[in-house]
JSON list of C-alpha atoms in Angstrom, two decimals:
[
{"chain": "A", "resi": 629, "resn": "MET", "atom": "CA", "xyz": [-0.10, -3.17, -44.26]},
{"chain": "A", "resi": 630, "resn": "LYS", "atom": "CA", "xyz": [-3.44, -3.81, -42.21]},
{"chain": "A", "resi": 631, "resn": "ILE", "atom": "CA", "xyz": [-1.51, -7.03, -40.68]},
{"chain": "A", "resi": 632, "resn": "GLN", "atom": "CA", "xyz": [1.14, -4.80, -39.55]},
{"chain": "A", "resi": 633, "resn": "ASN", "atom": "CA", "xyz": [-0.97, -2.03, -38.00]},
{"chain": "A", "resi": 634, "resn": "LYS", "atom": "CA", "xyz": [-2.74, -5.06, -36.14]},
{"chain": "A", "resi": 635, "resn": "PHE", "atom": "CA", "xyz": [0.14, -6.76, -34.82]},
{"chain": "A", "resi": 636, "resn": "CYS", "atom": "CA", "xyz": [1.68, -2.97, -33.62]},
{"chain": "A", "resi": 637, "resn": "LEU", "atom": "CA", "xyz": [-1.82, -2.19, -32.05]},
{"chain": "A", "resi": 638, "resn": "GLY", "atom": "CA", "xyz": [-1.57, -5.57, -30.49]},
{"chain": "A", "resi": 639, "resn": "ILE", "atom": "CA", "xyz": [1.76, -5.11, -29.00]},
{"chain": "A", "resi": 640, "resn": "ALA", "atom": "CA", "xyz": [1.00, -1.71, -27.52]},
{"chain": "A", "resi": 641, "resn": "SER", "atom": "CA", "xyz": [-1.98, -3.03, -25.88]},
{"chain": "A", "resi": 642, "resn": "LEU", "atom": "CA", "xyz": [-0.14, -5.88, -24.25]},
{"chain": "A", "resi": 643, "resn": "MET", "atom": "CA", "xyz": [2.74, -3.81, -23.14]},
{"chain": "A", "resi": 644, "resn": "LEU", "atom": "CA", "xyz": [0.37, -1.21, -21.50]},
{"chain": "A", "resi": 645, "resn": "ALA", "atom": "CA", "xyz": [-1.34, -4.13, -19.57]},
{"chain": "A", "resi": 646, "resn": "ALA", "atom": "CA", "xyz": [2.65, -5.70, -18.77]},
{"chain": "A", "resi": 647, "resn": "GLY", "atom": "CA", "xyz": [3.05, -1.81, -17.23]},
{"chain": "A", "resi": 648, "resn": "ALA", "atom": "CA", "xyz": [0.16, -1.99, -15.29]},
{"chain": "A", "resi": 649, "resn": "ALA", "atom": "CA", "xyz": [0.44, -5.54, -14.09]},
{"chain": "A", "resi": 650, "resn": "ASN", "atom": "CA", "xyz": [4.15, -4.90, -13.08]},
{"chain": "A", "resi": 651, "resn": "ALA", "atom": "CA", "xyz": [3.35, -1.13, -11.34]},
{"chain": "A", "resi": 652, "resn": "GLN", "atom": "CA", "xyz": [2.65, -3.14, -8.55]},
{"chain": "A", "resi": 653, "resn": "SER", "atom": "CA", "xyz": [4.47, -6.15, -8.73]},
{"chain": "A", "resi": 654, "resn": "VAL", "atom": "CA", "xyz": [6.73, -7.22, -5.87]},
{"chain": "A", "resi": 655, "resn": "ASP", "atom": "CA", "xyz": [10.50, -8.14, -5.67]},
{"chain": "A", "resi": 656, "resn": "GLY", "atom": "CA", "xyz": [11.43, -11.33, -4.65]},
{"chain": "A", "resi": 657, "resn": "LYS", "atom": "CA", "xyz": [9.35, -14.18, -3.06]},
{"chain": "A", "resi": 658, "resn": "ILE", "atom": "CA", "xyz": [9.30, -15.43, 0.48]},
{"chain": "A", "resi": 659, "resn": "VAL", "atom": "CA", "xyz": [9.37, -18.86, 1.61]},
{"chain": "A", "resi": 660, "resn": "PRO", "atom": "CA", "xyz": [5.85, -19.91, 2.34]},
{"chain": "A", "resi": 661, "resn": "ALA", "atom": "CA", "xyz": [4.50, -20.70, 5.32]},
{"chain": "A", "resi": 662, "resn": "THR", "atom": "CA", "xyz": [4.58, -23.94, 7.39]},
{"chain": "A", "resi": 663, "resn": "GLU", "atom": "CA", "xyz": [1.55, -26.16, 8.04]},
{"chain": "A", "resi": 664, "resn": "GLU", "atom": "CA", "xyz": [1.81, -24.85, 11.73]},
{"chain": "A", "resi": 665, "resn": "GLU", "atom": "CA", "xyz": [1.45, -21.41, 10.46]},
{"chain": "A", "resi": 666, "resn": "ASP", "atom": "CA", "xyz": [-2.10, -19.97, 10.03]},
{"chain": "A", "resi": 667, "resn": "GLU", "atom": "CA", "xyz": [-2.98, -18.10, 7.28]},
{"chain": "A", "resi": 668, "resn": "ALA", "atom": "CA", "xyz": [-2.71, -14.17, 7.31]},
{"chain": "A", "resi": 669, "resn": "ILE", "atom": "CA", "xyz": [-2.07, -10.85, 5.71]},
{"chain": "A", "resi": 670, "resn": "LEU", "atom": "CA", "xyz": [0.65, -9.40, 7.79]},
{"chain": "A", "resi": 671, "resn": "PHE", "atom": "CA", "xyz": [1.13, -5.95, 7.49]},
{"chain": "A", "resi": 672, "resn": "LYS", "atom": "CA", "xyz": [3.31, -3.30, 9.71]},
{"chain": "A", "resi": 673, "resn": "VAL", "atom": "CA", "xyz": [3.59, 0.48, 9.93]},
{"chain": "A", "resi": 674, "resn": "HIS", "atom": "CA", "xyz": [7.06, 1.56, 9.44]},
{"chain": "A", "resi": 675, "resn": "ASP", "atom": "CA", "xyz": [9.51, 4.87, 8.29]},
{"chain": "A", "resi": 676, "resn": "VAL", "atom": "CA", "xyz": [7.47, 7.34, 9.83]},
{"chain": "A", "resi": 677, "resn": "ALA", "atom": "CA", "xyz": [8.65, 11.23, 9.00]},
{"chain": "A", "resi": 678, "resn": "PRO", "atom": "CA", "xyz": [7.06, 14.33, 9.79]},
{"chain": "A", "resi": 679, "resn": "VAL", "atom": "CA", "xyz": [6.52, 16.85, 6.55]},
{"chain": "A", "resi": 680, "resn": "LYS", "atom": "CA", "xyz": [6.91, 20.20, 7.20]},
{"chain": "A", "resi": 681, "resn": "ALA", "atom": "CA", "xyz": [5.73, 22.90, 5.54]},
{"chain": "A", "resi": 682, "resn": "ARG", "atom": "CA", "xyz": [7.98, 24.87, 3.05]},
{"chain": "A", "resi": 683, "resn": "GLY", "atom": "CA", "xyz": [10.01, 27.92, 4.56]},
{"chain": "A", "resi": 684, "resn": "SER", "atom": "CA", "xyz": [9.01, 26.48, 7.82]},
{"chain": "A", "resi": 685, "resn": "ASP", "atom": "CA", "xyz": [9.36, 24.35, 10.76]},
{"chain": "A", "resi": 686, "resn": "MET", "atom": "CA", "xyz": [5.57, 23.33, 11.50]},
{"chain": "A", "resi": 687, "resn": "VAL", "atom": "CA", "xyz": [4.80, 19.95, 10.84]},
{"chain": "A", "resi": 688, "resn": "THR", "atom": "CA", "xyz": [2.06, 19.53, 8.58]},
{"chain": "A", "resi": 689, "resn": "SER", "atom": "CA", "xyz": [1.78, 15.88, 7.85]},
{"chain": "A", "resi": 690, "resn": "CYS", "atom": "CA", "xyz": [3.03, 12.67, 8.58]},
{"chain": "A", "resi": 691, "resn": "ASP", "atom": "CA", "xyz": [4.71, 10.42, 5.70]},
{"chain": "A", "resi": 692, "resn": "PHE", "atom": "CA", "xyz": [4.87, 6.39, 6.63]},
{"chain": "A", "resi": 693, "resn": "TYR", "atom": "CA", "xyz": [5.10, 2.95, 4.63]},
{"chain": "A", "resi": 694, "resn": "ILE", "atom": "CA", "xyz": [2.88, 0.16, 5.15]},
{"chain": "A", "resi": 695, "resn": "THR", "atom": "CA", "xyz": [4.65, -3.12, 4.23]},
{"chain": "A", "resi": 696, "resn": "PHE", "atom": "CA", "xyz": [2.25, -6.13, 3.58]},
{"chain": "A", "resi": 697, "resn": "TYR", "atom": "CA", "xyz": [3.04, -9.83, 3.38]},
{"chain": "A", "resi": 698, "resn": "ASN", "atom": "CA", "xyz": [0.15, -11.89, 1.89]},
{"chain": "A", "resi": 699, "resn": "ARG", "atom": "CA", "xyz": [0.99, -15.74, 4.03]},
{"chain": "A", "resi": 700, "resn": "SER", "atom": "CA", "xyz": [-2.26, -17.42, 2.69]},
{"chain": "A", "resi": 701, "resn": "LYS", "atom": "CA", "xyz": [-2.64, -19.50, -0.36]},
{"chain": "A", "resi": 702, "resn": "LYS", "atom": "CA", "xyz": [-4.66, -16.97, -1.78]},
{"chain": "A", "resi": 703, "resn": "ASP", "atom": "CA", "xyz": [-4.11, -14.23, -4.31]},
{"chain": "A", "resi": 704, "resn": "ILE", "atom": "CA", "xyz": [-5.40, -11.04, -3.28]},
{"chain": "A", "resi": 705, "resn": "ASN", "atom": "CA", "xyz": [-6.94, -8.58, -6.35]},
{"chain": "A", "resi": 706, "resn": "GLY", "atom": "CA", "xyz": [-6.73, -5.62, -3.89]},
{"chain": "A", "resi": 707, "resn": "ALA", "atom": "CA", "xyz": [-8.38, -4.16, -0.75]},
{"chain": "A", "resi": 708, "resn": "GLN", "atom": "CA", "xyz": [-9.62, -1.44, 0.85]},
{"chain": "A", "resi": 709, "resn": "ILE", "atom": "CA", "xyz": [-8.76, -0.66, 4.97]},
{"chain": "A", "resi": 710, "resn": "ASP", "atom": "CA", "xyz": [-9.05, 1.88, 7.13]},
{"chain": "A", "resi": 711, "resn": "LEU", "atom": "CA", "xyz": [-6.34, 2.25, 10.02]},
{"chain": "A", "resi": 712, "resn": "ASN", "atom": "CA", "xyz": [-6.82, 3.65, 13.30]},
{"chain": "A", "resi": 713, "resn": "TRP", "atom": "CA", "xyz": [-4.89, 5.23, 15.91]},
{"chain": "A", "resi": 714, "resn": "VAL", "atom": "CA", "xyz": [-5.81, 6.35, 19.78]},
{"chain": "A", "resi": 715, "resn": "ASP", "atom": "CA", "xyz": [-3.41, 9.09, 21.02]},
{"chain": "A", "resi": 716, "resn": "ASN", "atom": "CA", "xyz": [-3.64, 8.94, 24.43]},
{"chain": "A", "resi": 717, "resn": "SER", "atom": "CA", "xyz": [-0.56, 11.34, 25.04]},
{"chain": "A", "resi": 718, "resn": "LEU", "atom": "CA", "xyz": [-2.75, 14.11, 25.45]},
{"chain": "A", "resi": 719, "resn": "THR", "atom": "CA", "xyz": [-5.26, 12.76, 28.18]},
{"chain": "A", "resi": 720, "resn": "SER", "atom": "CA", "xyz": [-3.94, 14.53, 31.23]},
{"chain": "A", "resi": 721, "resn": "VAL", "atom": "CA", "xyz": [-4.32, 18.17, 28.98]},
{"chain": "A", "resi": 722, "resn": "ILE", "atom": "CA", "xyz": [-7.43, 17.18, 27.98]},
{"chain": "A", "resi": 723, "resn": "LEU", "atom": "CA", "xyz": [-9.12, 16.66, 31.17]},
{"chain": "A", "resi": 724, "resn": "ASP", "atom": "CA", "xyz": [-6.97, 19.77, 32.78]},
{"chain": "A", "resi": 725, "resn": "GLU", "atom": "CA", "xyz": [-8.64, 21.78, 30.64]},
{"chain": "A", "resi": 726, "resn": "LYS", "atom": "CA", "xyz": [-12.26, 20.15, 31.05]},
{"chain": "A", "resi": 727, "resn": "LYS", "atom": "CA", "xyz": [-11.64, 20.75, 34.90]},
{"chain": "A", "resi": 728, "resn": "GLU", "atom": "CA", "xyz": [-10.94, 24.51, 34.43]},
{"chain": "A", "resi": 729, "resn": "SER", "atom": "CA", "xyz": [-14.09, 24.82, 32.12]},
{"chain": "A", "resi": 730, "resn": "ALA", "atom": "CA", "xyz": [-16.19, 22.99, 34.73]},
{"chain": "A", "resi": 731, "resn": "GLU", "atom": "CA", "xyz": [-15.07, 25.80, 37.36]},
{"chain": "A", "resi": 732, "resn": "LYS", "atom": "CA", "xyz": [-15.49, 28.42, 34.98]},
{"chain": "A", "resi": 733, "resn": "TYR", "atom": "CA", "xyz": [-19.30, 26.81, 34.34]},
{"chain": "A", "resi": 734, "resn": "ALA", "atom": "CA", "xyz": [-19.94, 26.54, 38.27]},
{"chain": "A", "resi": 735, "resn": "ASP", "atom": "CA", "xyz": [-18.38, 30.34, 38.88]},
{"chain": "A", "resi": 736, "resn": "GLY", "atom": "CA", "xyz": [-21.51, 31.38, 36.12]},
{"chain": "A", "resi": 737, "resn": "GLU", "atom": "CA", "xyz": [-19.77, 31.62, 33.35]},
{"chain": "A", "resi": 738, "resn": "THR", "atom": "CA", "xyz": [-21.64, 30.98, 30.23]},
{"chain": "A", "resi": 739, "resn": "SER", "atom": "CA", "xyz": [-19.55, 28.19, 28.87]},
{"chain": "A", "resi": 740, "resn": "ASP", "atom": "CA", "xyz": [-19.19, 24.43, 28.28]},
{"chain": "A", "resi": 741, "resn": "ALA", "atom": "CA", "xyz": [-18.19, 23.02, 31.35]},
{"chain": "A", "resi": 742, "resn": "ASN", "atom": "CA", "xyz": [-16.71, 20.17, 29.21]},
{"chain": "A", "resi": 743, "resn": "TYR", "atom": "CA", "xyz": [-14.77, 21.99, 26.80]},
{"chain": "A", "resi": 744, "resn": "SER", "atom": "CA", "xyz": [-11.30, 21.36, 25.96]},
{"chain": "A", "resi": 745, "resn": "TYR", "atom": "CA", "xyz": [-9.85, 23.27, 23.03]},
{"chain": "A", "resi": 746, "resn": "THR", "atom": "CA", "xyz": [-6.80, 21.21, 22.63]},
{"chain": "A", "resi": 747, "resn": "GLN", "atom": "CA", "xyz": [-9.12, 17.96, 21.97]},
{"chain": "A", "resi": 748, "resn": "GLU", "atom": "CA", "xyz": [-11.12, 20.02, 20.06]},
{"chain": "A", "resi": 749, "resn": "LYS", "atom": "CA", "xyz": [-8.38, 20.40, 17.89]},
{"chain": "A", "resi": 750, "resn": "ASN", "atom": "CA", "xyz": [-6.46, 17.44, 18.26]},
{"chain": "A", "resi": 751, "resn": "PRO", "atom": "CA", "xyz": [-8.92, 14.37, 18.18]},
{"chain": "A", "resi": 752, "resn": "SER", "atom": "CA", "xyz": [-7.71, 11.53, 19.96]},
{"chain": "A", "resi": 753, "resn": "GLN", "atom": "CA", "xyz": [-8.34, 9.46, 17.07]},
{"chain": "A", "resi": 754, "resn": "LEU", "atom": "CA", "xyz": [-6.31, 9.24, 13.79]},
{"chain": "A", "resi": 755, "resn": "THR", "atom": "CA", "xyz": [-7.50, 7.51, 10.78]},
{"chain": "A", "resi": 756, "resn": "ALA", "atom": "CA", "xyz": [-5.70, 7.03, 7.19]},
{"chain": "A", "resi": 757, "resn": "SER", "atom": "CA", "xyz": [-7.37, 4.95, 4.42]},
{"chain": "A", "resi": 758, "resn": "VAL", "atom": "CA", "xyz": [-5.41, 2.71, 2.63]},
{"chain": "A", "resi": 759, "resn": "ASP", "atom": "CA", "xyz": [-6.02, 1.20, -0.61]},
{"chain": "A", "resi": 760, "resn": "MET", "atom": "CA", "xyz": [-3.62, -2.18, -0.85]},
{"chain": "A", "resi": 761, "resn": "PRO", "atom": "CA", "xyz": [-2.47, -3.01, -4.29]},
{"chain": "A", "resi": 762, "resn": "ALA", "atom": "CA", "xyz": [-3.30, -6.57, -5.47]},
{"chain": "A", "resi": 763, "resn": "ILE", "atom": "CA", "xyz": [-0.38, -9.15, -3.93]},
{"chain": "A", "resi": 764, "resn": "LYS", "atom": "CA", "xyz": [0.07, -12.81, -4.97]},
{"chain": "A", "resi": 765, "resn": "SER", "atom": "CA", "xyz": [0.12, -15.37, -2.47]},
{"chain": "A", "resi": 766, "resn": "TYR", "atom": "CA", "xyz": [3.31, -15.60, -0.27]},
{"chain": "A", "resi": 767, "resn": "LYS", "atom": "CA", "xyz": [4.72, -12.21, -1.57]},
{"chain": "A", "resi": 768, "resn": "GLN", "atom": "CA", "xyz": [5.19, -8.94, -0.42]},
{"chain": "A", "resi": 769, "resn": "ILE", "atom": "CA", "xyz": [4.80, -5.24, -1.14]},
{"chain": "A", "resi": 770, "resn": "THR", "atom": "CA", "xyz": [5.31, -1.75, 0.18]},
{"chain": "A", "resi": 771, "resn": "THR", "atom": "CA", "xyz": [3.09, 1.21, -0.24]},
{"chain": "A", "resi": 772, "resn": "LYS", "atom": "CA", "xyz": [3.96, 4.97, 0.79]},
{"chain": "A", "resi": 773, "resn": "GLN", "atom": "CA", "xyz": [1.26, 6.66, 2.39]},
{"chain": "A", "resi": 774, "resn": "ASN", "atom": "CA", "xyz": [0.48, 10.15, 4.20]},
{"chain": "A", "resi": 775, "resn": "ILE", "atom": "CA", "xyz": [-1.73, 11.18, 6.77]},
{"chain": "A", "resi": 776, "resn": "LYS", "atom": "CA", "xyz": [-3.03, 14.93, 7.75]},
{"chain": "A", "resi": 777, "resn": "THR", "atom": "CA", "xyz": [-1.44, 15.12, 11.34]},
{"chain": "A", "resi": 778, "resn": "ASP", "atom": "CA", "xyz": [1.49, 16.96, 13.51]},
{"chain": "A", "resi": 779, "resn": "ARG", "atom": "CA", "xyz": [1.34, 13.72, 15.58]},
{"chain": "A", "resi": 780, "resn": "CYS", "atom": "CA", "xyz": [3.58, 11.31, 13.81]},
{"chain": "A", "resi": 781, "resn": "TYR", "atom": "CA", "xyz": [4.68, 9.47, 17.16]},
{"chain": "A", "resi": 782, "resn": "ALA", "atom": "CA", "xyz": [1.05, 8.00, 17.31]},
{"chain": "A", "resi": 783, "resn": "LEU", "atom": "CA", "xyz": [1.69, 6.56, 14.16]},
{"chain": "A", "resi": 784, "resn": "LEU", "atom": "CA", "xyz": [4.22, 4.12, 15.68]},
{"chain": "A", "resi": 785, "resn": "GLU", "atom": "CA", "xyz": [1.67, 3.01, 18.34]},
{"chain": "A", "resi": 786, "resn": "ASN", "atom": "CA", "xyz": [-0.86, 0.05, 17.81]},
{"chain": "A", "resi": 787, "resn": "LEU", "atom": "CA", "xyz": [-3.81, 0.29, 15.51]},
{"chain": "A", "resi": 788, "resn": "THR", "atom": "CA", "xyz": [-7.07, -1.18, 14.69]},
{"chain": "A", "resi": 789, "resn": "ILE", "atom": "CA", "xyz": [-8.46, -1.84, 11.17]},
{"chain": "A", "resi": 790, "resn": "ASN", "atom": "CA", "xyz": [-11.52, -1.87, 9.18]},
{"chain": "A", "resi": 791, "resn": "VAL", "atom": "CA", "xyz": [-11.58, -3.71, 6.01]},
{"chain": "A", "resi": 792, "resn": "LYS", "atom": "CA", "xyz": [-13.98, -1.75, 4.01]},
{"chain": "A", "resi": 793, "resn": "SER", "atom": "CA", "xyz": [-13.46, -4.08, 0.63]},
{"chain": "A", "resi": 794, "resn": "CYS", "atom": "CA", "xyz": [-11.52, -6.96, -0.52]},
{"chain": "A", "resi": 795, "resn": "ALA", "atom": "CA", "xyz": [-11.10, -8.88, -3.58]},
{"chain": "A", "resi": 796, "resn": "VAL", "atom": "CA", "xyz": [-10.15, -12.63, -3.74]},
{"chain": "A", "resi": 797, "resn": "LYS", "atom": "CA", "xyz": [-8.91, -13.93, -7.12]},
{"chain": "A", "resi": 798, "resn": "GLN", "atom": "CA", "xyz": [-10.48, -16.80, -7.84]},
{"chain": "A", "resi": 799, "resn": "THR", "atom": "CA", "xyz": [-9.70, -19.54, -10.68]},
{"chain": "A", "resi": 800, "resn": "GLY", "atom": "CA", "xyz": [-9.90, -18.39, -13.89]},
{"chain": "A", "resi": 801, "resn": "GLY", "atom": "CA", "xyz": [-8.77, -14.93, -13.02]},
{"chain": "A", "resi": 802, "resn": "SER", "atom": "CA", "xyz": [-12.36, -13.57, -11.43]},
{"chain": "A", "resi": 803, "resn": "SER", "atom": "CA", "xyz": [-12.63, -12.03, -8.27]},
{"chain": "A", "resi": 804, "resn": "VAL", "atom": "CA", "xyz": [-14.89, -12.58, -5.31]},
{"chain": "A", "resi": 805, "resn": "ALA", "atom": "CA", "xyz": [-15.75, -8.88, -3.36]},
{"chain": "A", "resi": 806, "resn": "GLY", "atom": "CA", "xyz": [-16.81, -8.27, 0.22]},
{"chain": "A", "resi": 807, "resn": "ASN", "atom": "CA", "xyz": [-15.24, -8.23, 3.16]},
{"chain": "A", "resi": 808, "resn": "GLU", "atom": "CA", "xyz": [-16.45, -11.97, 4.09]},
{"chain": "A", "resi": 809, "resn": "SER", "atom": "CA", "xyz": [-13.69, -13.11, 1.11]},
{"chain": "A", "resi": 810, "resn": "CYS", "atom": "CA", "xyz": [-11.20, -11.65, 3.63]},
{"chain": "A", "resi": 811, "resn": "ASN", "atom": "CA", "xyz": [-12.65, -12.04, 6.92]},
{"chain": "A", "resi": 812, "resn": "GLY", "atom": "CA", "xyz": [-10.10, -12.22, 9.77]},
{"chain": "A", "resi": 813, "resn": "LEU", "atom": "CA", "xyz": [-6.89, -12.60, 7.44]},
{"chain": "A", "resi": 814, "resn": "PHE", "atom": "CA", "xyz": [-5.34, -8.97, 7.96]},
{"chain": "A", "resi": 815, "resn": "ARG", "atom": "CA", "xyz": [-3.24, -8.89, 10.94]},
{"chain": "A", "resi": 816, "resn": "PHE", "atom": "CA", "xyz": [-1.01, -5.70, 12.40]},
{"chain": "A", "resi": 817, "resn": "VAL", "atom": "CA", "xyz": [2.02, -6.58, 13.30]},
{"chain": "A", "resi": 818, "resn": "SER", "atom": "CA", "xyz": [3.74, -4.26, 16.00]},
{"chain": "A", "resi": 819, "resn": "GLN", "atom": "CA", "xyz": [7.29, -3.34, 16.64]},
{"chain": "A", "resi": 820, "resn": "ASP", "atom": "CA", "xyz": [6.86, -5.37, 20.08]},
{"chain": "A", "resi": 821, "resn": "SER", "atom": "CA", "xyz": [6.07, -8.69, 17.97]},
{"chain": "A", "resi": 822, "resn": "PRO", "atom": "CA", "xyz": [9.03, -10.67, 16.74]},
{"chain": "A", "resi": 823, "resn": "GLU", "atom": "CA", "xyz": [6.86, -11.43, 13.42]},
{"chain": "A", "resi": 824, "resn": "TYR", "atom": "CA", "xyz": [8.09, -7.76, 12.65]},
{"chain": "A", "resi": 825, "resn": "TYR", "atom": "CA", "xyz": [11.56, -8.83, 12.36]},
{"chain": "A", "resi": 826, "resn": "THR", "atom": "CA", "xyz": [11.51, -11.96, 11.00]},
{"chain": "A", "resi": 827, "resn": "ASP", "atom": "CA", "xyz": [8.28, -12.27, 8.65]},
{"chain": "A", "resi": 828, "resn": "PHE", "atom": "CA", "xyz": [8.90, -9.63, 6.27]},
{"chain": "A", "resi": 829, "resn": "GLN", "atom": "CA", "xyz": [11.76, -9.30, 3.37]},
{"chain": "A", "resi": 830, "resn": "LYS", "atom": "CA", "xyz": [14.14, -6.70, 4.49]},
{"chain": "A", "resi": 831, "resn": "ILE", "atom": "CA", "xyz": [13.78, -4.50, 1.35]},
{"chain": "A", "resi": 832, "resn": "SER", "atom": "CA", "xyz": [13.02, -1.12, 1.19]},
{"chain": "A", "resi": 833, "resn": "TYR", "atom": "CA", "xyz": [10.20, 0.83, -0.56]},
{"chain": "A", "resi": 834, "resn": "THR", "atom": "CA", "xyz": [12.98, 2.62, -2.91]},
{"chain": "A", "resi": 835, "resn": "THR", "atom": "CA", "xyz": [14.44, -0.75, -3.78]},
{"chain": "A", "resi": 836, "resn": "GLN", "atom": "CA", "xyz": [11.40, -2.63, -4.37]},
{"chain": "A", "resi": 837, "resn": "ARG", "atom": "CA", "xyz": [10.21, 0.83, -7.06]},
{"chain": "A", "resi": 838, "resn": "ASN", "atom": "CA", "xyz": [13.35, 0.28, -8.83]},
{"chain": "A", "resi": 839, "resn": "ALA", "atom": "CA", "xyz": [12.76, -3.28, -9.24]},
{"chain": "A", "resi": 840, "resn": "ASP", "atom": "CA", "xyz": [9.43, -2.89, -10.45]},
{"chain": "A", "resi": 841, "resn": "VAL", "atom": "CA", "xyz": [11.13, -0.08, -13.42]},
{"chain": "A", "resi": 842, "resn": "LYS", "atom": "CA", "xyz": [13.87, -2.42, -14.13]},
{"chain": "A", "resi": 843, "resn": "ALA", "atom": "CA", "xyz": [11.28, -5.45, -14.86]},
{"chain": "A", "resi": 844, "resn": "ARG", "atom": "CA", "xyz": [8.69, -3.54, -16.44]},
{"chain": "A", "resi": 845, "resn": "ALA", "atom": "CA", "xyz": [11.60, -1.67, -18.76]},
{"chain": "A", "resi": 846, "resn": "SER", "atom": "CA", "xyz": [13.22, -5.65, -19.17]},
{"chain": "A", "resi": 847, "resn": "MET", "atom": "CA", "xyz": [9.24, -6.51, -20.29]},
{"chain": "A", "resi": 848, "resn": "GLU", "atom": "CA", "xyz": [8.87, -3.58, -22.98]},
{"chain": "A", "resi": 849, "resn": "LYS", "atom": "CA", "xyz": [11.70, -4.26, -24.52]},
{"chain": "A", "resi": 850, "resn": "GLU", "atom": "CA", "xyz": [12.01, -7.91, -25.01]},
{"chain": "A", "resi": 851, "resn": "MET", "atom": "CA", "xyz": [8.10, -7.16, -26.26]},
{"chain": "A", "resi": 852, "resn": "GLU", "atom": "CA", "xyz": [9.59, -4.62, -28.41]},
{"chain": "A", "resi": 853, "resn": "GLU", "atom": "CA", "xyz": [12.53, -7.01, -30.02]},
{"chain": "A", "resi": 854, "resn": "GLN", "atom": "CA", "xyz": [9.58, -9.67, -30.64]},
{"chain": "A", "resi": 855, "resn": "TYR", "atom": "CA", "xyz": [7.63, -7.19, -32.60]},
{"chain": "A", "resi": 856, "resn": "GLN", "atom": "CA", "xyz": [10.55, -5.67, -34.43]},
{"chain": "A", "resi": 857, "resn": "GLN", "atom": "CA", "xyz": [11.70, -9.24, -35.79]},
{"chain": "A", "resi": 858, "resn": "THR", "atom": "CA", "xyz": [7.98, -10.29, -36.61]},
{"chain": "A", "resi": 859, "resn": "VAL", "atom": "CA", "xyz": [8.33, -6.75, -38.83]},
{"chain": "A", "resi": 860, "resn": "ARG", "atom": "CA", "xyz": [11.78, -7.98, -40.76]},
{"chain": "A", "resi": 861, "resn": "ASN", "atom": "CA", "xyz": [9.78, -11.80, -41.21]},
{"chain": "A", "resi": 862, "resn": "MET", "atom": "CA", "xyz": [6.72, -9.83, -42.93]},
{"chain": "A", "resi": 863, "resn": "ASP", "atom": "CA", "xyz": [9.30, -7.62, -44.96]},
{"chain": "A", "resi": 864, "resn": "LEU", "atom": "CA", "xyz": [11.05, -10.83, -46.02]},
{"chain": "A", "resi": 865, "resn": "LEU", "atom": "CA", "xyz": [7.83, -12.57, -46.84]},
{"chain": "A", "resi": 866, "resn": "SER", "atom": "CA", "xyz": [6.58, -9.67, -48.82]},
{"chain": "A", "resi": 867, "resn": "GLN", "atom": "CA", "xyz": [10.04, -9.39, -51.10]},
{"chain": "A", "resi": 868, "resn": "THR", "atom": "CA", "xyz": [9.75, -13.20, -51.53]},
{"chain": "A", "resi": 869, "resn": "LEU", "atom": "CA", "xyz": [5.85, -12.94, -52.33]},
{"chain": "A", "resi": 870, "resn": "ALA", "atom": "CA", "xyz": [6.99, -9.78, -54.97]},
{"chain": "A", "resi": 871, "resn": "GLU", "atom": "CA", "xyz": [9.92, -12.36, -56.45]},
{"chain": "A", "resi": 872, "resn": "ILE", "atom": "CA", "xyz": [7.07, -14.82, -57.15]},
{"chain": "A", "resi": 873, "resn": "LYS", "atom": "CA", "xyz": [5.15, -12.49, -59.13]}
]
């Protein structure tokens, strides 16, 4: 039946849309900020872990998680941000190598007087580009990230942020894109701050992901049941019409 086919396509579209929306949903709601609290999108870096090459002890990259908490009245439709760390742990080694290069240059060697092998192979600045999913007001979400470096310890230090793009949801579902719409909202929370322990839900990335899958499966099941009931009703209607004829 044409009506049944159209309905089936409609249900399929709704289920796909619901799945996409729920893929980034958040488990639970956090108590809204008080009047005294300023609005912000708080975020913290945690659970940093080295990733080793297969069959080797060599660290090739670092996995880490970022938890965002939208402590504002604005629904955010997503954002692109750069996280920047400065690793000063190799400063003394770099200075010693540059001093050695300067001495060689002074002795007549044709080399760069300011050269440091360590600095060349291990830049002091580490950068990770992050796509923050949509996040509703007073909600929290955790994303898994990876950065190509063997200095995982540096990710536990303070960082600076560059908001490349951000979209604030407006009335009616439209978005206002641009850094200005999120200007000053993003705020990094370090382990030294009380907010690191008090302003975030105690929920792991795995727990959140499992909750998202469960919620999506429940919605799909409910929509499938509604579809099957509608098909049964249409069959009954067809039977009734056939008997009338």
